[in-house]
């Protein structure tokens, strides 16, 4: 006989109350879907349980999948995005039907705009009840169509087999195409019914090797880069798959690397060739225009990154992208190199090294024979390049960044001097992030700054930080956001406290929506709706069970040190 107060350990870090029901009579469609996800390594899902989504939750303990219950579905999808970036797997969101699903869509739209993998699972009306206007619970006219207008693919499936196939297809697409979120709506009667697929059908499938580029395109790119004397690399989020090969390529070419915000940390930002993620600065635009070749890897070169600047170089533009249509937008390429950067960057390295070796051999042979052989050599062979001195341009970019927002620059530098080197910083669509952290936080590795520069949503930072901390509990995670952004998702402080996360949250308070206020002033509009009444932030944090810490610019460094040393969740309030 068991004691009803005892607990037993379960997979994924749960405690399962003894005697609690954890089995079910049939292997349902819900279980088959979750088995499939677990097979690909997904051990965490985000969402809020609801009346119609209960069958998704039944098998989680047995499968070793941890459910994270946020206080709003928007926080669930942002949290899944933060988890995904750090873990390197698609974030998974489970919602109930109707409002639960629709509440999650800001996070789905973020994943779409920033090209990140995400899977949303939701129940739907039973088969045959589509479009029936009968006042059923969570009734929604056509939820799959609504979501399909935002994500890569949304489908109302008709069987467990179809749902499982969608997951397999999505995992392959995430690996071989531009990652975009998908949504699977499973009619309630199918969700709860016995699965029509064997367990073998849910096993993970080989994803295959990264797609290389055609040899002729690689040869054309090698020719253009080798012939240049002052090449530069623009690395977007699509470059991250290349890993350390990108730095090898930059060093071989002696090419400075500037990144988009999604590509931040593509090479260590304290490396001599790194120009950081300051693509928004006019100094960066001027520098890029001065180069005689521009290699763009995995970026759409979006206006949200450029802030209206022109980066057309004096020589050829070479674009590498997994999607051909991406290479044709915003900046016209002279050389198109379609393929996965994980394969293409090594191809470029091999081609440049072979060319340099041939040139060196030809030069040695020419010297020995006394003849000036015509080898068709490049203007400057990679093996003979001189390292560029970037101190002047870096100092100019640094100074421009300070000019934009001197106080935000100062507080970011103060914080970055205190946090550990391997910190993950979660930002938001706050001035403190896009006018401060993007410039003054030097990322040592990719996904060290969690941000969404294209979709530019408010409320992202805190739940993304929670997701990141769950994905990498061994790394310090800090959330640095503005007061307006934090109010969008302040309820997730309770989620962080409940999970026992050691998570400092730094709230920079400028009294509301500071930039929008300035935009109004600049247009001779009397500021309206932008100056917000503020809570007592310290007491608010304490009300959630976190530690509240007031700070000034003079005490900021010591206060952040205290927050880092504090067990559990803390909130530093800095009024500027």
XYZ file of C-alpha atoms in Angstrom:
576
model
C 0.000 0.000 0.000
C 1.383 3.396 -0.919
C 1.250 6.543 1.148
C -0.758 9.135 -0.757
C 1.675 11.873 0.351
C 4.757 10.247 -1.137
C 6.136 11.278 -4.526
C 8.160 9.431 -7.100
C 10.646 10.839 -9.568
C 9.597 10.909 -13.179
C 11.487 11.663 -16.400
C 12.288 15.257 -17.176
C 12.678 16.417 -13.586
C 9.028 15.970 -12.519
C 7.685 14.650 -9.316
C 4.704 12.395 -9.875
C 2.323 12.108 -6.912
C 1.961 8.448 -6.065
C -1.386 7.175 -7.191
C -1.890 9.983 -9.717
C -3.253 8.719 -13.000
C -0.498 8.730 -15.617
C -1.576 5.960 -17.970
C -4.466 5.742 -20.370
C -6.311 2.925 -22.095
C -5.297 3.782 -25.640
C -2.245 5.129 -27.431
C -3.844 8.323 -28.674
C -3.028 10.711 -31.476
C -1.809 13.186 -28.855
C 0.709 10.653 -27.588
C 1.905 9.766 -31.084
C 2.562 13.437 -31.817
C 4.504 13.905 -28.596
C 6.444 10.674 -29.127
C 7.576 12.078 -32.454
C 8.748 15.351 -30.908
C 10.554 13.524 -28.096
C 12.401 11.407 -30.607
C 13.988 14.546 -32.040
C 15.260 15.579 -28.597
C 12.512 17.992 -27.548
C 12.135 17.686 -23.790
C 10.391 20.981 -22.988
C 7.097 22.452 -24.177
C 5.456 25.776 -23.359
C 1.812 26.619 -22.918
C -1.192 26.793 -20.610
C -3.381 23.707 -20.152
C -6.985 24.122 -21.251
C -10.186 22.138 -21.424
C -9.568 20.982 -24.994
C -5.802 20.391 -24.763
C -5.761 17.942 -21.837
C -4.796 14.903 -23.930
C -1.566 16.645 -24.935
C -0.632 16.722 -21.248
C -1.506 13.129 -20.331
C 1.680 11.475 -21.720
C 4.207 14.208 -20.881
C 5.547 12.662 -17.660
C 6.033 9.235 -19.185
C 7.790 10.706 -22.209
C 10.093 12.879 -20.099
C 8.793 16.143 -21.529
C 8.601 19.072 -19.150
C 5.646 21.428 -19.542
C 6.325 25.078 -18.732
C 3.151 26.892 -17.747
C 3.468 30.591 -18.450
C 0.936 33.176 -17.330
C -0.053 34.096 -20.880
C 0.225 32.220 -24.173
C 2.191 35.104 -25.638
C 4.811 34.402 -22.969
C 4.689 30.728 -23.936
C 5.575 31.409 -27.557
C 8.299 33.936 -26.636
C 9.669 31.484 -24.089
C 9.708 28.725 -26.703
C 11.630 31.043 -29.041
C 14.269 31.800 -26.401
C 14.581 28.108 -25.554
C 14.895 27.242 -29.232
C 17.729 29.667 -29.906
C 19.816 28.372 -27.018
C 18.994 24.668 -27.377
C 19.171 24.558 -31.184
C 15.859 22.728 -31.587
C 12.430 24.037 -32.567
C 10.458 25.542 -29.712
C 7.123 23.815 -29.101
C 3.968 25.588 -27.936
C 0.842 23.724 -26.847
C -2.301 25.829 -26.638
C -5.948 25.196 -26.134
C -8.376 26.050 -28.897
C -9.587 29.524 -29.815
C -8.199 32.276 -27.557
C -5.255 30.217 -26.327
C -4.031 29.686 -29.876
C -4.645 33.265 -30.964
C -2.883 34.612 -27.857
C 0.288 32.795 -28.939
C 0.473 34.308 -32.401
C 2.726 37.247 -31.616
C 5.463 34.740 -30.783
C 4.695 32.777 -33.934
C 4.898 35.961 -36.005
C 8.217 36.732 -34.331
C 9.576 33.315 -35.302
C 8.377 33.844 -38.875
C 9.945 37.303 -39.236
C 13.240 36.213 -37.669
C 13.396 32.849 -39.517
C 13.308 30.591 -36.452
C 11.845 27.098 -36.059
C 8.696 26.680 -33.955
C 5.891 24.126 -33.768
C 2.464 25.113 -32.455
C 0.025 22.387 -31.474
C -3.631 23.078 -30.807
C -6.898 21.143 -30.654
C -9.679 22.071 -33.028
C -13.385 21.472 -33.395
C -14.362 17.843 -33.937
C -14.566 16.569 -37.494
C -17.722 17.806 -39.177
C -18.076 20.802 -36.871
C -15.957 23.145 -39.014
C -17.454 26.609 -39.464
C -20.558 25.765 -37.406
C -21.778 28.930 -35.693
C -23.438 27.210 -32.735
C -21.837 28.910 -29.739
C -19.477 26.079 -28.745
C -16.718 26.716 -26.215
C -13.800 28.714 -27.709
C -15.668 28.881 -31.002
C -13.490 30.417 -33.702
C -14.509 30.789 -37.331
C -11.408 29.301 -38.973
C -8.393 29.179 -36.636
C -6.112 27.300 -39.020
C -6.691 29.888 -41.737
C -6.015 32.700 -39.274
C -2.722 31.132 -38.233
C -1.795 30.276 -41.811
C -1.734 33.993 -42.584
C 1.129 34.364 -40.094
C 3.237 31.172 -40.028
C 4.929 29.106 -42.708
C 2.314 26.348 -42.755
C -0.879 25.810 -40.756
C -2.949 22.695 -41.356
C -6.004 21.071 -39.835
C -5.090 17.384 -39.999
C -7.445 14.465 -40.410
C -5.412 11.701 -38.752
C -2.537 10.929 -36.405
C -0.506 9.821 -39.404
C -0.905 13.224 -41.037
C 0.105 15.056 -37.854
C 3.176 12.854 -37.362
C 4.186 13.327 -40.992
C 3.889 17.095 -40.597
C 6.393 16.990 -37.731
C 8.850 14.852 -39.681
C 8.539 17.160 -42.689
C 8.945 20.238 -40.510
C 12.157 18.927 -38.927
C 13.604 18.302 -42.365
C 12.499 21.708 -43.619
C 14.026 23.398 -40.569
C 17.353 21.783 -41.504
C 17.262 22.397 -45.240
C 15.208 25.513 -45.817
C 14.598 28.877 -44.250
C 13.100 27.887 -40.870
C 9.555 29.136 -40.383
C 7.032 28.196 -37.672
C 4.342 25.612 -38.386
C 0.946 25.013 -36.766
C -0.862 21.699 -36.475
C -4.551 21.828 -35.581
C -5.873 18.419 -34.499
C -9.652 17.985 -34.292
C -10.609 17.088 -30.746
C -12.124 13.731 -31.616
C -8.976 12.744 -33.527
C -6.679 14.088 -30.779
C -8.304 11.808 -28.206
C -8.796 8.795 -30.502
C -6.441 5.800 -30.806
C -3.511 6.637 -33.062
C -3.561 5.161 -36.537
C 0.233 4.908 -36.693
C 2.625 2.309 -35.253
C 5.308 3.395 -32.809
C 7.911 2.858 -35.519
C 6.340 5.697 -37.533
C 7.098 8.199 -34.772
C 10.835 7.410 -34.688
C 13.084 10.278 -35.854
C 14.119 10.220 -39.479
C 17.561 11.100 -40.848
C 17.668 14.769 -41.765
C 20.432 14.447 -44.348
C 23.532 16.515 -44.952
C 23.521 20.293 -45.551
C 23.030 21.140 -49.217
C 26.182 22.418 -50.969
C 26.133 25.003 -53.741
C 26.692 24.153 -57.418
C 30.413 24.050 -58.185
C 30.113 26.681 -60.913
C 28.557 29.157 -58.464
C 31.240 28.423 -55.880
C 33.950 28.954 -58.506
C 32.439 32.316 -59.483
C 32.320 33.383 -55.841
C 35.909 32.294 -55.264
C 37.004 34.274 -58.334
C 35.267 37.431 -57.121
C 36.560 37.192 -53.549
C 40.098 36.255 -54.504
C 40.298 39.157 -56.960
C 39.327 41.679 -54.282
C 41.779 43.588 -52.125
C 39.347 44.871 -49.493
C 36.561 42.311 -49.036
C 34.039 42.462 -46.205
C 31.567 39.883 -44.884
C 28.003 40.575 -43.794
C 26.793 37.627 -41.717
C 23.103 37.118 -40.963
C 21.254 34.510 -38.956
C 21.667 32.061 -41.820
C 25.451 32.182 -41.390
C 25.365 30.591 -37.936
C 25.151 27.083 -39.365
C 28.688 27.543 -40.726
C 30.063 27.579 -37.182
C 33.809 28.107 -36.842
C 34.289 27.868 -40.619
C 33.067 31.452 -40.932
C 35.924 32.740 -38.805
C 38.366 30.642 -40.857
C 37.031 32.255 -44.016
C 37.283 35.748 -42.560
C 40.881 35.144 -41.470
C 41.838 33.641 -44.828
C 40.456 36.670 -46.666
C 41.454 39.113 -43.898
C 37.882 40.291 -44.285
C 36.167 42.281 -41.528
C 32.845 40.763 -40.403
C 29.774 42.805 -39.571
C 26.584 41.007 -38.604
C 22.878 41.540 -38.394
C 21.375 41.305 -34.927
C 20.282 37.728 -35.675
C 23.838 36.948 -36.751
C 25.392 38.580 -33.678
C 28.240 36.444 -32.372
C 28.744 34.643 -35.700
C 32.407 35.258 -34.931
C 33.500 36.273 -31.412
C 32.838 39.996 -31.182
C 36.144 40.698 -29.463
C 38.034 39.212 -32.416
C 40.193 41.664 -34.363
C 38.043 41.234 -37.501
C 34.681 41.739 -35.812
C 32.750 44.954 -36.379
C 29.897 43.748 -34.206
C 26.208 43.966 -35.049
C 26.112 47.667 -35.849
C 24.652 47.492 -39.332
C 22.275 50.339 -38.420
C 25.074 52.916 -38.098
C 25.940 55.333 -40.904
C 29.624 54.749 -40.157
C 29.109 51.071 -40.963
C 27.298 51.953 -44.185
C 30.186 54.181 -45.261
C 32.715 51.466 -44.469
C 30.821 48.821 -46.441
C 30.502 51.151 -49.426
C 34.293 51.610 -49.399
C 35.037 47.894 -49.835
C 35.696 46.281 -53.187
C 33.708 43.062 -52.512
C 30.834 42.225 -50.193
C 30.054 38.648 -49.209
C 26.559 38.361 -47.699
C 25.860 35.072 -45.933
C 22.362 34.180 -44.786
C 20.759 37.608 -44.581
C 17.891 39.341 -46.347
C 19.676 42.664 -45.692
C 16.431 44.002 -44.278
C 15.543 47.634 -43.782
C 14.959 46.960 -40.070
C 18.690 46.230 -39.854
C 19.942 48.999 -42.140
C 17.709 51.777 -40.806
C 17.566 53.130 -44.350
C 21.275 52.978 -45.175
C 22.958 52.034 -48.455
C 25.724 49.416 -48.285
C 26.411 48.855 -51.998
C 30.177 48.224 -52.283
C 32.581 49.401 -54.967
C 32.949 45.873 -56.275
C 30.880 42.708 -56.643
C 28.210 41.501 -54.233
C 28.347 37.760 -53.544
C 25.314 36.342 -51.766
C 25.053 32.950 -50.084
C 21.622 31.813 -48.960
C 19.647 28.652 -48.428
C 16.737 30.261 -50.313
C 17.290 31.748 -53.751
C 14.544 34.355 -53.351
C 16.335 35.724 -50.286
C 19.412 36.438 -52.376
C 17.409 38.632 -54.700
C 15.816 40.993 -52.180
C 17.072 44.404 -51.043
C 20.593 44.115 -52.500
C 21.170 42.793 -56.018
C 23.886 40.110 -56.180
C 26.525 39.826 -58.865
C 27.167 36.216 -57.843
C 24.444 33.961 -56.415
C 25.523 30.956 -54.333
C 22.471 28.926 -53.290
C 23.039 26.429 -50.501
C 23.310 25.841 -46.781
C 26.066 27.938 -45.223
C 27.168 24.852 -43.262
C 28.252 23.355 -46.599
C 28.896 26.469 -48.704
C 31.387 28.218 -46.403
C 33.660 25.120 -46.364
C 33.322 25.028 -50.159
C 34.508 28.638 -50.382
C 37.384 27.886 -48.019
C 38.478 24.916 -50.087
C 38.267 26.890 -53.327
C 40.223 29.861 -51.981
C 42.901 27.657 -50.435
C 43.308 25.677 -53.625
C 43.612 28.884 -55.619
C 46.136 30.335 -53.185
C 48.165 27.125 -53.252
C 48.223 27.095 -57.044
C 49.245 30.744 -57.134
C 52.045 30.168 -54.634
C 53.311 27.166 -56.580
C 53.211 29.091 -59.850
C 55.050 32.010 -58.286
C 57.729 29.688 -56.920
C 58.112 28.031 -60.323
C 58.342 31.377 -62.051
C 61.069 32.518 -59.692
C 63.085 29.352 -60.199
C 62.964 29.580 -64.003
C 63.409 33.300 -64.204
C 60.229 33.659 -66.246
C 57.277 35.831 -65.284
C 54.658 33.188 -65.939
C 51.108 34.288 -66.570
C 49.286 32.220 -63.969
C 46.013 34.140 -64.074
C 46.695 34.899 -60.422
C 44.485 37.162 -58.364
C 45.331 40.735 -57.505
C 46.037 39.704 -53.912
C 46.213 35.979 -53.188
C 44.595 34.975 -49.878
C 47.906 33.694 -48.564
C 49.489 37.128 -49.080
C 46.811 39.405 -47.634
C 47.639 42.076 -45.117
C 45.594 42.241 -41.946
C 43.402 45.358 -41.970
C 43.730 47.875 -39.171
C 40.143 48.367 -38.069
C 40.757 50.497 -35.007
C 39.754 53.720 -36.709
C 36.462 52.404 -38.099
C 35.653 50.576 -34.884
C 36.279 53.719 -32.842
C 34.104 55.734 -35.232
C 31.252 53.213 -34.963
C 31.625 53.130 -31.205
C 31.462 56.910 -31.019
C 28.412 57.062 -33.274
C 26.690 54.503 -31.066
C 27.350 56.688 -28.026
C 26.096 59.767 -29.819
C 22.749 58.093 -30.543
C 22.088 57.352 -26.868
C 24.877 58.284 -24.424
C 23.036 57.265 -21.249
C 21.976 53.911 -22.677
C 25.536 53.318 -23.849
C 26.888 54.080 -20.383
C 24.474 51.839 -18.521
C 25.031 48.965 -20.977
C 28.787 49.240 -20.571
C 28.413 49.283 -16.805
C 26.331 46.122 -16.896
C 28.591 44.349 -19.405
C 31.614 45.007 -17.208
C 29.867 43.118 -14.399
C 28.156 40.131 -16.036
C 30.181 36.953 -16.726
C 31.686 36.415 -20.158
C 29.292 33.600 -21.053
C 26.128 35.521 -20.177
C 23.007 35.228 -22.322
C 21.351 38.640 -22.538
C 17.643 38.842 -23.334
C 16.477 42.138 -24.818
C 13.270 43.566 -26.160
C 12.048 46.183 -28.598
C 13.334 48.739 -26.105
C 15.766 51.558 -26.745
C 18.076 50.070 -24.134
C 18.390 47.037 -26.418
C 18.510 48.357 -29.978
C 20.427 51.541 -29.137
C 22.548 49.955 -26.444
C 22.942 46.214 -26.071
C 23.256 45.483 -29.789
C 26.334 47.733 -29.813
C 27.897 47.488 -26.367
C 27.307 43.827 -25.531
C 30.148 41.913 -27.205
C 28.760 38.449 -27.852
C 31.339 35.649 -27.608
C 29.112 33.067 -29.346
C 25.862 33.057 -31.345
C 22.501 33.417 -29.595
C 24.068 35.276 -26.685
C 21.709 38.201 -27.361
C 18.053 37.194 -27.645
C 16.347 39.805 -29.762
C 13.915 40.175 -32.675
C 14.933 43.198 -34.726
C 12.521 42.641 -37.617
C 9.260 41.875 -35.819
C 10.291 44.239 -33.000
C 7.724 43.104 -30.477
C 7.288 44.354 -26.927
C 7.095 41.869 -24.067
C 9.630 39.445 -25.571
C 12.603 39.831 -23.230
C 11.408 38.310 -19.950
C 9.766 35.129 -21.318
C 12.656 34.650 -23.768
C 15.065 34.869 -20.832
C 13.038 32.225 -19.000
C 13.213 29.944 -22.034
C 16.966 30.490 -22.345
C 17.600 29.736 -18.681
C 15.612 26.512 -18.966
C 17.630 25.544 -22.041
C 21.011 26.361 -20.472
C 20.695 26.360 -16.662
C 24.481 26.336 -16.319
C 24.870 29.730 -18.052
C 24.047 33.098 -16.490
C 21.014 34.717 -18.123
C 20.147 38.395 -17.668
C 17.040 40.197 -18.926
C 17.642 43.878 -19.758
C 14.524 45.734 -20.948
C 12.627 48.991 -20.734
C 9.690 49.614 -18.429
C 7.140 49.748 -21.257
C 8.305 46.401 -22.642
C 8.382 44.729 -19.243
C 4.767 45.702 -18.519
C 3.700 43.672 -21.565
C 4.827 40.451 -19.882
C 5.400 41.351 -16.220
C 3.170 38.424 -15.195
C 5.965 36.074 -16.286
C 7.928 37.113 -13.190
C 5.624 34.654 -11.469
C 6.662 31.953 -13.939
C 10.356 32.576 -13.229
C 9.760 32.557 -9.460
C 7.688 29.379 -9.655
C 10.453 27.649 -11.623
C 13.094 28.766 -9.117
C 15.221 30.385 -11.820
C 18.275 32.433 -10.892
C 17.359 35.264 -13.225
C 18.221 38.956 -12.803
C 15.773 41.248 -14.608
C 16.976 44.824 -15.131
C 14.182 47.304 -15.785
C 15.337 50.609 -17.287
C 12.558 53.069 -16.535
C 12.217 56.178 -18.716
C 8.624 56.787 -17.688
C 6.837 55.085 -20.552
C 7.345 54.927 -24.298
C 10.291 57.305 -24.542
C 11.136 56.916 -28.202
C 7.529 57.290 -29.347
C 7.271 60.409 -27.218
C 10.318 61.825 -29.015
C 8.860 60.812 -32.396
C 5.785 62.872 -31.566
C 7.880 65.868 -30.542
C 9.916 65.585 -33.747
C 6.663 65.759 -35.757
C 5.322 68.677 -33.724
C 2.680 66.466 -32.112
C 1.853 67.200 -28.510
C 2.897 63.979 -26.684
C -0.153 61.872 -26.011
C -0.535 58.386 -24.527
C 3.181 57.842 -23.995
C 3.862 59.008 -20.434
C 2.843 56.093 -18.229
C 2.051 55.903 -14.536
C 4.627 53.562 -13.042
C 4.171 50.928 -10.348
C 6.486 50.666 -7.376
C 8.733 48.259 -9.213
C 10.605 46.997 -6.156
C 7.405 46.216 -4.267
C 5.856 44.736 -7.411
C 8.777 42.306 -7.715
C 8.483 41.413 -4.050
C 4.776 40.787 -4.501
C 5.651 38.126 -7.080
C 8.112 36.554 -4.656
C 11.212 37.950 -6.384
C 13.876 40.168 -4.855
C 13.440 43.860 -5.646
C 16.560 46.019 -5.897
C 16.481 49.796 -6.549
C 19.455 51.252 -8.421
C 20.889 54.521 -9.684
C 23.571 54.980 -12.301
C 26.067 55.384 -9.438
C 25.029 52.144 -7.739
C 24.172 50.139 -10.872
C 27.328 48.004 -10.999
C 27.094 46.938 -7.362
C 23.353 46.333 -7.631
C 23.792 44.087 -10.663
C 26.502 42.167 -8.801
C 24.050 41.673 -5.957
C 21.369 40.487 -8.390
C 23.769 38.006 -9.975
C 24.592 36.614 -6.533
C 20.944 36.468 -5.454
C 19.296 33.069 -5.334
C 16.124 33.047 -7.395
C 14.571 35.775 -9.514
C 15.456 39.416 -8.889
C 14.404 42.729 -10.402
C 16.731 45.726 -10.589
C 14.842 48.988 -11.118
C 16.862 51.787 -12.711
C 15.112 55.070 -13.361
C 16.735 57.289 -15.997
